[in-house]
mmCIF file of C-alpha atoms in Angstrom:
data_model
loop_
_atom_site.group_PDB
_atom_site.id
_atom_site.type_symbol
_atom_site.label_atom_id
_atom_site.label_comp_id
_atom_site.label_asym_id
_atom_site.label_seq_id
_atom_site.Cartn_x
_atom_site.Cartn_y
_atom_site.Cartn_z
ATOM 1 C CA UNK A 1318 60.149 -80.468 -76.505
ATOM 2 C CA UNK A 1319 58.823 -76.965 -75.223
ATOM 3 C CA UNK A 1320 57.551 -74.282 -77.748
ATOM 4 C CA UNK A 1321 60.070 -71.372 -78.613
ATOM 5 C CA UNK A 1322 59.398 -68.623 -75.543
ATOM 6 C CA UNK A 1323 57.587 -71.022 -73.570
ATOM 7 C CA UNK A 1324 58.460 -70.626 -69.829
ATOM 8 C CA UNK A 1325 60.045 -67.109 -70.688
ATOM 9 C CA UNK A 1326 58.827 -64.585 -68.176
ATOM 10 C CA UNK A 1327 59.660 -61.744 -70.360
ATOM 11 C CA UNK A 1328 57.578 -63.065 -73.514
ATOM 12 C CA UNK A 1329 54.838 -64.156 -71.535
ATOM 13 C CA UNK A 1330 51.396 -62.955 -72.083
ATOM 14 C CA UNK A 1331 49.100 -61.980 -69.413
ATOM 15 C CA UNK A 1332 46.725 -64.637 -68.277
ATOM 16 C CA UNK A 1333 43.547 -64.894 -70.228
ATOM 17 C CA UNK A 1334 41.265 -64.387 -67.367
ATOM 18 C CA UNK A 1335 43.082 -61.360 -66.164
ATOM 19 C CA UNK A 1336 43.185 -59.802 -69.492
ATOM 20 C CA UNK A 1337 39.037 -60.575 -69.764
ATOM 21 C CA UNK A 1338 38.647 -58.999 -66.239
ATOM 22 C CA UNK A 1339 40.340 -55.805 -67.397
ATOM 23 C CA UNK A 1340 38.453 -55.554 -70.578
ATOM 24 C CA UNK A 1341 35.250 -56.248 -69.004
ATOM 25 C CA UNK A 1342 35.883 -53.483 -66.351
ATOM 26 C CA UNK A 1343 36.776 -51.026 -69.193
ATOM 27 C CA UNK A 1344 33.753 -52.237 -71.223
ATOM 28 C CA UNK A 1345 31.363 -51.621 -68.424
ATOM 29 C CA UNK A 1346 32.896 -48.169 -67.488
ATOM 30 C CA UNK A 1347 32.369 -47.208 -71.360
ATOM 31 C CA UNK A 1348 28.603 -48.603 -71.306
ATOM 32 C CA UNK A 1349 28.037 -46.225 -68.236
ATOM 33 C CA UNK A 1350 29.561 -43.225 -69.647
ATOM 34 C CA UNK A 1351 27.606 -43.751 -73.233
ATOM 35 C CA UNK A 1352 24.384 -43.977 -71.161
ATOM 36 C CA UNK A 1353 25.098 -40.706 -69.026
ATOM 37 C CA UNK A 1354 25.578 -39.064 -72.342
ATOM 38 C CA UNK A 1355 22.656 -40.371 -74.167
ATOM 39 C CA UNK A 1356 20.609 -39.218 -70.778
ATOM 40 C CA UNK A 1357 21.980 -35.811 -71.152
ATOM 41 C CA UNK A 1358 21.201 -35.643 -74.483
ATOM 42 C CA UNK A 1359 17.519 -36.595 -73.902
ATOM 43 C CA UNK A 1360 17.320 -33.522 -71.145
ATOM 44 C CA UNK A 1361 18.149 -29.978 -72.421
ATOM 45 C CA UNK A 1362 20.022 -28.072 -70.385
ATOM 46 C CA UNK A 1363 21.663 -31.055 -68.526
ATOM 47 C CA UNK A 1364 25.250 -31.993 -68.054
ATOM 48 C CA UNK A 1365 26.623 -35.657 -68.078
ATOM 49 C CA UNK A 1366 25.895 -37.011 -64.641
ATOM 50 C CA UNK A 1367 23.533 -34.126 -63.586
ATOM 51 C CA UNK A 1368 20.437 -35.247 -62.113
ATOM 52 C CA UNK A 1369 17.331 -33.727 -62.455
ATOM 53 C CA UNK A 1370 14.304 -33.787 -60.177
ATOM 54 C CA UNK A 1371 11.959 -32.016 -62.395
ATOM 55 C CA UNK A 1372 10.762 -35.264 -64.220
ATOM 56 C CA UNK A 1373 10.675 -37.372 -61.199
ATOM 57 C CA UNK A 1374 10.813 -40.436 -63.203
ATOM 58 C CA UNK A 1375 12.922 -42.199 -60.738
ATOM 59 C CA UNK A 1376 13.616 -41.560 -57.065
ATOM 60 C CA UNK A 1377 17.160 -43.207 -57.236
ATOM 61 C CA UNK A 1378 20.441 -42.095 -58.694
ATOM 62 C CA UNK A 1379 20.771 -44.230 -62.058
ATOM 63 C CA UNK A 1380 24.038 -42.412 -63.012
ATOM 64 C CA UNK A 1381 25.838 -42.776 -60.074
ATOM 65 C CA UNK A 1382 27.885 -46.006 -60.038
ATOM 66 C CA UNK A 1383 30.497 -45.362 -57.546
ATOM 67 C CA UNK A 1384 27.508 -44.845 -55.052
ATOM 68 C CA UNK A 1385 29.536 -41.746 -53.660
ATOM 69 C CA UNK A 1386 27.876 -39.505 -50.867
ATOM 70 C CA UNK A 1387 28.622 -36.415 -52.841
ATOM 71 C CA UNK A 1388 26.069 -37.403 -55.628
ATOM 72 C CA UNK A 1389 23.971 -34.456 -56.199
ATOM 73 C CA UNK A 1390 20.722 -36.347 -56.331
ATOM 74 C CA UNK A 1391 21.332 -37.348 -52.924
ATOM 75 C CA UNK A 1392 22.022 -33.695 -51.849
ATOM 76 C CA UNK A 1393 18.539 -32.470 -53.404
ATOM 77 C CA UNK A 1394 16.706 -35.514 -51.810
ATOM 78 C CA UNK A 1395 18.139 -34.841 -48.433
ATOM 79 C CA UNK A 1396 17.153 -30.939 -48.508
ATOM 80 C CA UNK A 1397 13.412 -32.163 -49.855
ATOM 81 C CA UNK A 1398 13.607 -34.425 -46.562
ATOM 82 C CA UNK A 1399 14.261 -31.738 -44.508
ATOM 83 C CA UNK A 1400 12.110 -28.816 -45.530
ATOM 84 C CA UNK A 1401 8.923 -30.344 -44.621
ATOM 85 C CA UNK A 1402 10.559 -30.836 -40.884
ATOM 86 C CA UNK A 1403 11.702 -27.373 -40.999
ATOM 87 C CA UNK A 1404 8.242 -25.849 -41.784
ATOM 88 C CA UNK A 1405 6.338 -28.014 -39.524
ATOM 89 C CA UNK A 1406 8.989 -27.092 -36.556
ATOM 90 C CA UNK A 1407 8.772 -23.218 -37.388
ATOM 91 C CA UNK A 1408 4.871 -23.961 -37.242
ATOM 92 C CA UNK A 1409 4.995 -25.192 -33.850
ATOM 93 C CA UNK A 1410 5.462 -21.911 -31.938
ATOM 94 C CA UNK A 1411 3.769 -21.806 -28.584
ATOM 95 C CA UNK A 1412 2.917 -18.410 -26.999
ATOM 96 C CA UNK A 1413 3.599 -17.943 -23.116
ATOM 97 C CA UNK A 1414 0.627 -17.139 -21.228
ATOM 98 C CA UNK A 1415 0.718 -13.901 -19.770
ATOM 99 C CA UNK A 1416 -0.389 -12.535 -16.436
ATOM 100 C CA UNK A 1417 -3.795 -10.506 -15.825
ATOM 101 C CA UNK A 1418 -3.964 -6.961 -16.250
ATOM 102 C CA UNK A 1419 -4.073 -5.225 -12.486
ATOM 103 C CA UNK A 1420 -3.083 -1.951 -11.023
ATOM 104 C CA UNK A 1421 -0.270 -1.808 -8.520
ATOM 105 C CA UNK A 1422 -1.782 -3.604 -5.385
ATOM 106 C CA UNK A 1423 -1.933 -1.315 -2.112
ATOM 107 C CA UNK A 1424 -0.426 -1.834 1.214
ATOM 108 C CA UNK A 1425 -4.081 -2.834 2.564
ATOM 109 C CA UNK A 1426 -4.553 -5.131 -0.258
ATOM 110 C CA UNK A 1427 -1.141 -7.099 0.283
ATOM 111 C CA UNK A 1428 -1.663 -7.320 3.698
ATOM 112 C CA UNK A 1429 -5.315 -8.728 3.454
ATOM 113 C CA UNK A 1430 -3.755 -11.459 1.334
ATOM 114 C CA UNK A 1431 -2.440 -12.942 4.503
ATOM 115 C CA UNK A 1432 -5.816 -13.041 6.112
ATOM 116 C CA UNK A 1433 -7.038 -15.676 3.800
ATOM 117 C CA UNK A 1434 -6.657 -17.782 0.824
ATOM 118 C CA UNK A 1435 -9.667 -16.654 -0.734
ATOM 119 C CA UNK A 1436 -8.892 -12.827 -0.377
ATOM 120 C CA UNK A 1437 -5.437 -13.643 -2.355
ATOM 121 C CA UNK A 1438 -7.382 -15.277 -5.165
ATOM 122 C CA UNK A 1439 -10.026 -12.749 -5.507
ATOM 123 C CA UNK A 1440 -7.762 -9.901 -6.836
ATOM 124 C CA UNK A 1441 -5.844 -10.218 -10.022
ATOM 125 C CA UNK A 1442 -2.803 -8.410 -8.330
ATOM 126 C CA UNK A 1443 -3.024 -11.210 -5.608
ATOM 127 C CA UNK A 1444 -3.204 -14.174 -8.448
ATOM 128 C CA UNK A 1445 -0.358 -12.477 -10.241
ATOM 129 C CA UNK A 1446 1.706 -12.563 -7.295
ATOM 130 C CA UNK A 1447 0.702 -15.896 -6.409
ATOM 131 C CA UNK A 1448 1.355 -17.314 -9.945
ATOM 132 C CA UNK A 1449 5.026 -15.755 -9.883
ATOM 133 C CA UNK A 1450 5.709 -17.713 -6.842
ATOM 134 C CA UNK A 1451 4.205 -21.062 -8.193
ATOM 135 C CA UNK A 1452 6.447 -20.578 -11.206
ATOM 136 C CA UNK A 1453 9.562 -20.830 -8.742
ATOM 137 C CA UNK A 1454 8.111 -24.035 -7.666
ATOM 138 C CA UNK A 1455 7.299 -25.411 -11.128
ATOM 139 C CA UNK A 1456 3.336 -25.604 -10.447
ATOM 140 C CA UNK A 1457 2.290 -22.881 -12.396
ATOM 141 C CA UNK A 1458 -0.114 -24.998 -14.215
ATOM 142 C CA UNK A 1459 -2.148 -25.256 -11.153
ATOM 143 C CA UNK A 1460 -3.157 -21.336 -11.551
ATOM 144 C CA UNK A 1461 -3.188 -21.858 -15.238
ATOM 145 C CA UNK A 1462 -5.848 -24.781 -15.108
ATOM 146 C CA UNK A 1463 -7.877 -22.662 -12.509
ATOM 147 C CA UNK A 1464 -7.743 -19.433 -14.974
ATOM 148 C CA UNK A 1465 -8.826 -21.592 -17.710
ATOM 149 C CA UNK A 1466 -11.816 -22.952 -15.842
ATOM 150 C CA UNK A 1467 -12.767 -19.414 -14.925
ATOM 151 C CA UNK A 1468 -12.835 -18.343 -18.494
ATOM 152 C CA UNK A 1469 -14.678 -21.297 -19.366
ATOM 153 C CA UNK A 1470 -17.547 -20.324 -17.359
ATOM 154 C CA UNK A 1471 -17.996 -16.934 -18.842
ATOM 155 C CA UNK A 1472 -18.801 -18.721 -22.217
ATOM 156 C CA UNK A 1473 -22.253 -18.540 -23.744
ATOM 157 C CA UNK A 1474 -21.527 -20.156 -27.334
ATOM 158 C CA UNK A 1475 -21.846 -23.735 -27.750
ATOM 159 C CA UNK A 1476 -19.112 -24.213 -30.224
ATOM 160 C CA UNK A 1477 -16.644 -21.874 -28.160
ATOM 161 C CA UNK A 1478 -17.515 -23.881 -24.912
ATOM 162 C CA UNK A 1479 -16.704 -27.316 -26.540
ATOM 163 C CA UNK A 1480 -13.345 -26.065 -28.217
ATOM 164 C CA UNK A 1481 -12.133 -24.612 -24.882
ATOM 165 C CA UNK A 1482 -13.152 -27.347 -23.002
ATOM 166 C CA UNK A 1483 -11.143 -30.024 -25.296
ATOM 167 C CA UNK A 1484 -8.098 -27.661 -25.228
ATOM 168 C CA UNK A 1485 -8.385 -27.716 -21.088
ATOM 169 C CA UNK A 1486 -8.592 -31.419 -21.442
ATOM 170 C CA UNK A 1487 -5.623 -31.784 -23.813
ATOM 171 C CA UNK A 1488 -3.529 -29.247 -21.890
ATOM 172 C CA UNK A 1489 -4.284 -30.576 -18.141
ATOM 173 C CA UNK A 1490 -6.162 -33.372 -17.831
ATOM 174 C CA UNK A 1491 -4.803 -35.813 -20.049
ATOM 175 C CA UNK A 1492 -2.086 -38.179 -18.873
ATOM 176 C CA UNK A 1493 -0.290 -37.524 -22.076
ATOM 177 C CA UNK A 1494 0.358 -33.633 -21.305
ATOM 178 C CA UNK A 1495 3.523 -32.356 -19.723
ATOM 179 C CA UNK A 1496 1.160 -29.851 -17.890
ATOM 180 C CA UNK A 1497 -1.371 -32.470 -16.552
ATOM 181 C CA UNK A 1498 -2.737 -31.463 -12.967
ATOM 182 C CA UNK A 1499 -3.089 -33.961 -10.103
ATOM 183 C CA UNK A 1500 -6.703 -35.001 -9.819
ATOM 184 C CA UNK A 1501 -7.981 -38.085 -8.416
ATOM 185 C CA UNK A 1502 -9.512 -41.018 -10.346
ATOM 186 C CA UNK A 1503 -13.115 -40.131 -9.412
ATOM 187 C CA UNK A 1504 -12.646 -36.446 -10.861
ATOM 188 C CA UNK A 1505 -11.043 -37.681 -13.715
ATOM 189 C CA UNK A 1506 -14.064 -40.219 -14.200
ATOM 190 C CA UNK A 1507 -16.454 -37.181 -13.965
ATOM 191 C CA UNK A 1508 -14.586 -35.030 -16.350
ATOM 192 C CA UNK A 1509 -14.603 -37.961 -19.145
ATOM 193 C CA UNK A 1510 -18.518 -38.282 -18.759
ATOM 194 C CA UNK A 1511 -18.907 -34.437 -18.882
ATOM 195 C CA UNK A 1512 -16.947 -34.546 -22.131
ATOM 196 C CA UNK A 1513 -19.147 -36.190 -23.952
ATOM 197 C CA UNK A 1514 -21.554 -32.885 -23.665
ATOM 198 C CA UNK A 1515 -19.159 -30.199 -22.523
ATOM 199 C CA UNK A 1516 -20.685 -27.371 -20.638
ATOM 200 C CA UNK A 1517 -19.059 -24.256 -18.869
ATOM 201 C CA UNK A 1518 -19.206 -26.338 -15.637
ATOM 202 C CA UNK A 1519 -17.376 -29.418 -17.036
ATOM 203 C CA UNK A 1520 -14.326 -28.989 -14.794
ATOM 204 C CA UNK A 1521 -16.039 -27.790 -11.576
ATOM 205 C CA UNK A 1522 -14.951 -30.511 -9.683
ATOM 206 C CA UNK A 1523 -11.321 -30.588 -10.705
ATOM 207 C CA UNK A 1524 -11.147 -26.831 -10.490
ATOM 208 C CA UNK A 1525 -12.284 -27.068 -6.824
ATOM 209 C CA UNK A 1526 -9.658 -29.798 -6.136
ATOM 210 C CA UNK A 1527 -6.718 -27.708 -7.411
ATOM 211 C CA UNK A 1528 -8.174 -24.849 -5.713
ATOM 212 C CA UNK A 1529 -7.744 -26.614 -2.548
ATOM 213 C CA UNK A 1530 -4.369 -28.269 -3.296
ATOM 214 C CA UNK A 1531 -3.166 -24.740 -3.850
ATOM 215 C CA UNK A 1532 -4.607 -23.436 -0.830
ATOM 216 C CA UNK A 1533 -3.477 -26.324 1.536
ATOM 217 C CA UNK A 1534 0.091 -26.760 -0.098
ATOM 218 C CA UNK A 1535 1.542 -23.496 -2.058
ATOM 219 C CA UNK A 1536 -0.356 -20.746 -0.261
ATOM 220 C CA UNK A 1537 1.569 -21.079 3.224
ATOM 221 C CA UNK A 1538 4.667 -21.108 1.583
ATOM 222 C CA UNK A 1539 4.060 -18.146 -0.516
ATOM 223 C CA UNK A 1540 2.975 -16.083 2.568
ATOM 224 C CA UNK A 1541 6.511 -17.093 4.186
ATOM 225 C CA UNK A 1542 8.433 -16.321 0.821
ATOM 226 C CA UNK A 1543 10.961 -13.710 0.343
ATOM 227 C CA UNK A 1544 8.549 -12.540 -2.961
ATOM 228 C CA UNK A 1545 5.805 -11.601 -0.549
ATOM 229 C CA UNK A 1546 7.716 -10.335 2.307
ATOM 230 C CA UNK A 1547 9.656 -8.158 0.123
ATOM 231 C CA UNK A 1548 6.525 -6.699 -1.592
ATOM 232 C CA UNK A 1549 5.072 -5.797 1.660
ATOM 233 C CA UNK A 1550 8.143 -4.018 2.889
ATOM 234 C CA UNK A 1551 8.607 -2.131 -0.302
ATOM 235 C CA UNK A 1552 4.667 -0.977 0.168
ATOM 236 C CA UNK A 1553 5.008 -0.135 3.511
ATOM 237 C CA UNK A 1554 8.169 2.037 2.872
ATOM 238 C CA UNK A 1555 6.316 4.020 0.321
ATOM 239 C CA UNK A 1556 3.494 4.227 2.648
ATOM 240 C CA UNK A 1557 5.973 5.647 5.529
ATOM 241 C CA UNK A 1558 7.613 8.184 2.711
ATOM 242 C CA UNK A 1559 4.182 9.730 1.878
#
């Protein structure tokens, strides 16, 4: 015989396992809530569930049991991670190199540039015009390297020489530099030896090689460029008007 109510759906009690599971989950949530309240009372001014970073006792969010992405402590940690990167990015500002100061070239001076590469390179106005042309061909670094070597030759202070030599090497000789100039392996070996004790003439061989490259490769195109012809025509017109 079955006991009264046995098999009766209306009077059946929930299975023991399901009842225990629901009770357990409710107990866990209550226990977590108590921990939140207890921690908030220990920290003056903190509200339940609020994460404080002043104590730095824990880097993890010990109160956020749901692991939600909007947790305040995760937001604070993300902001802390981003602050140093923003600061270093702001500090990494490079100044663009400026042209040399020079008076407006005369018609005779600009005409002389066509006679030889040396006459072009000997004047600041000629170097500026040639440098502007090199920029259109994405080879301005050749001129910048040559000018940096010229500046190095003017130095007499040993400390400044070493610092400028290091900068020139890192900017124009190192294979890791985006501004690396084209020098052969023999010249590179000479530079590496010279860098043990840098001098004003550490890069003389490389400077001569780049000077020759600009002379043979870029100079003929500059003389046939619109930049040079327009400058020559403008000065010629001004000369006629005068």
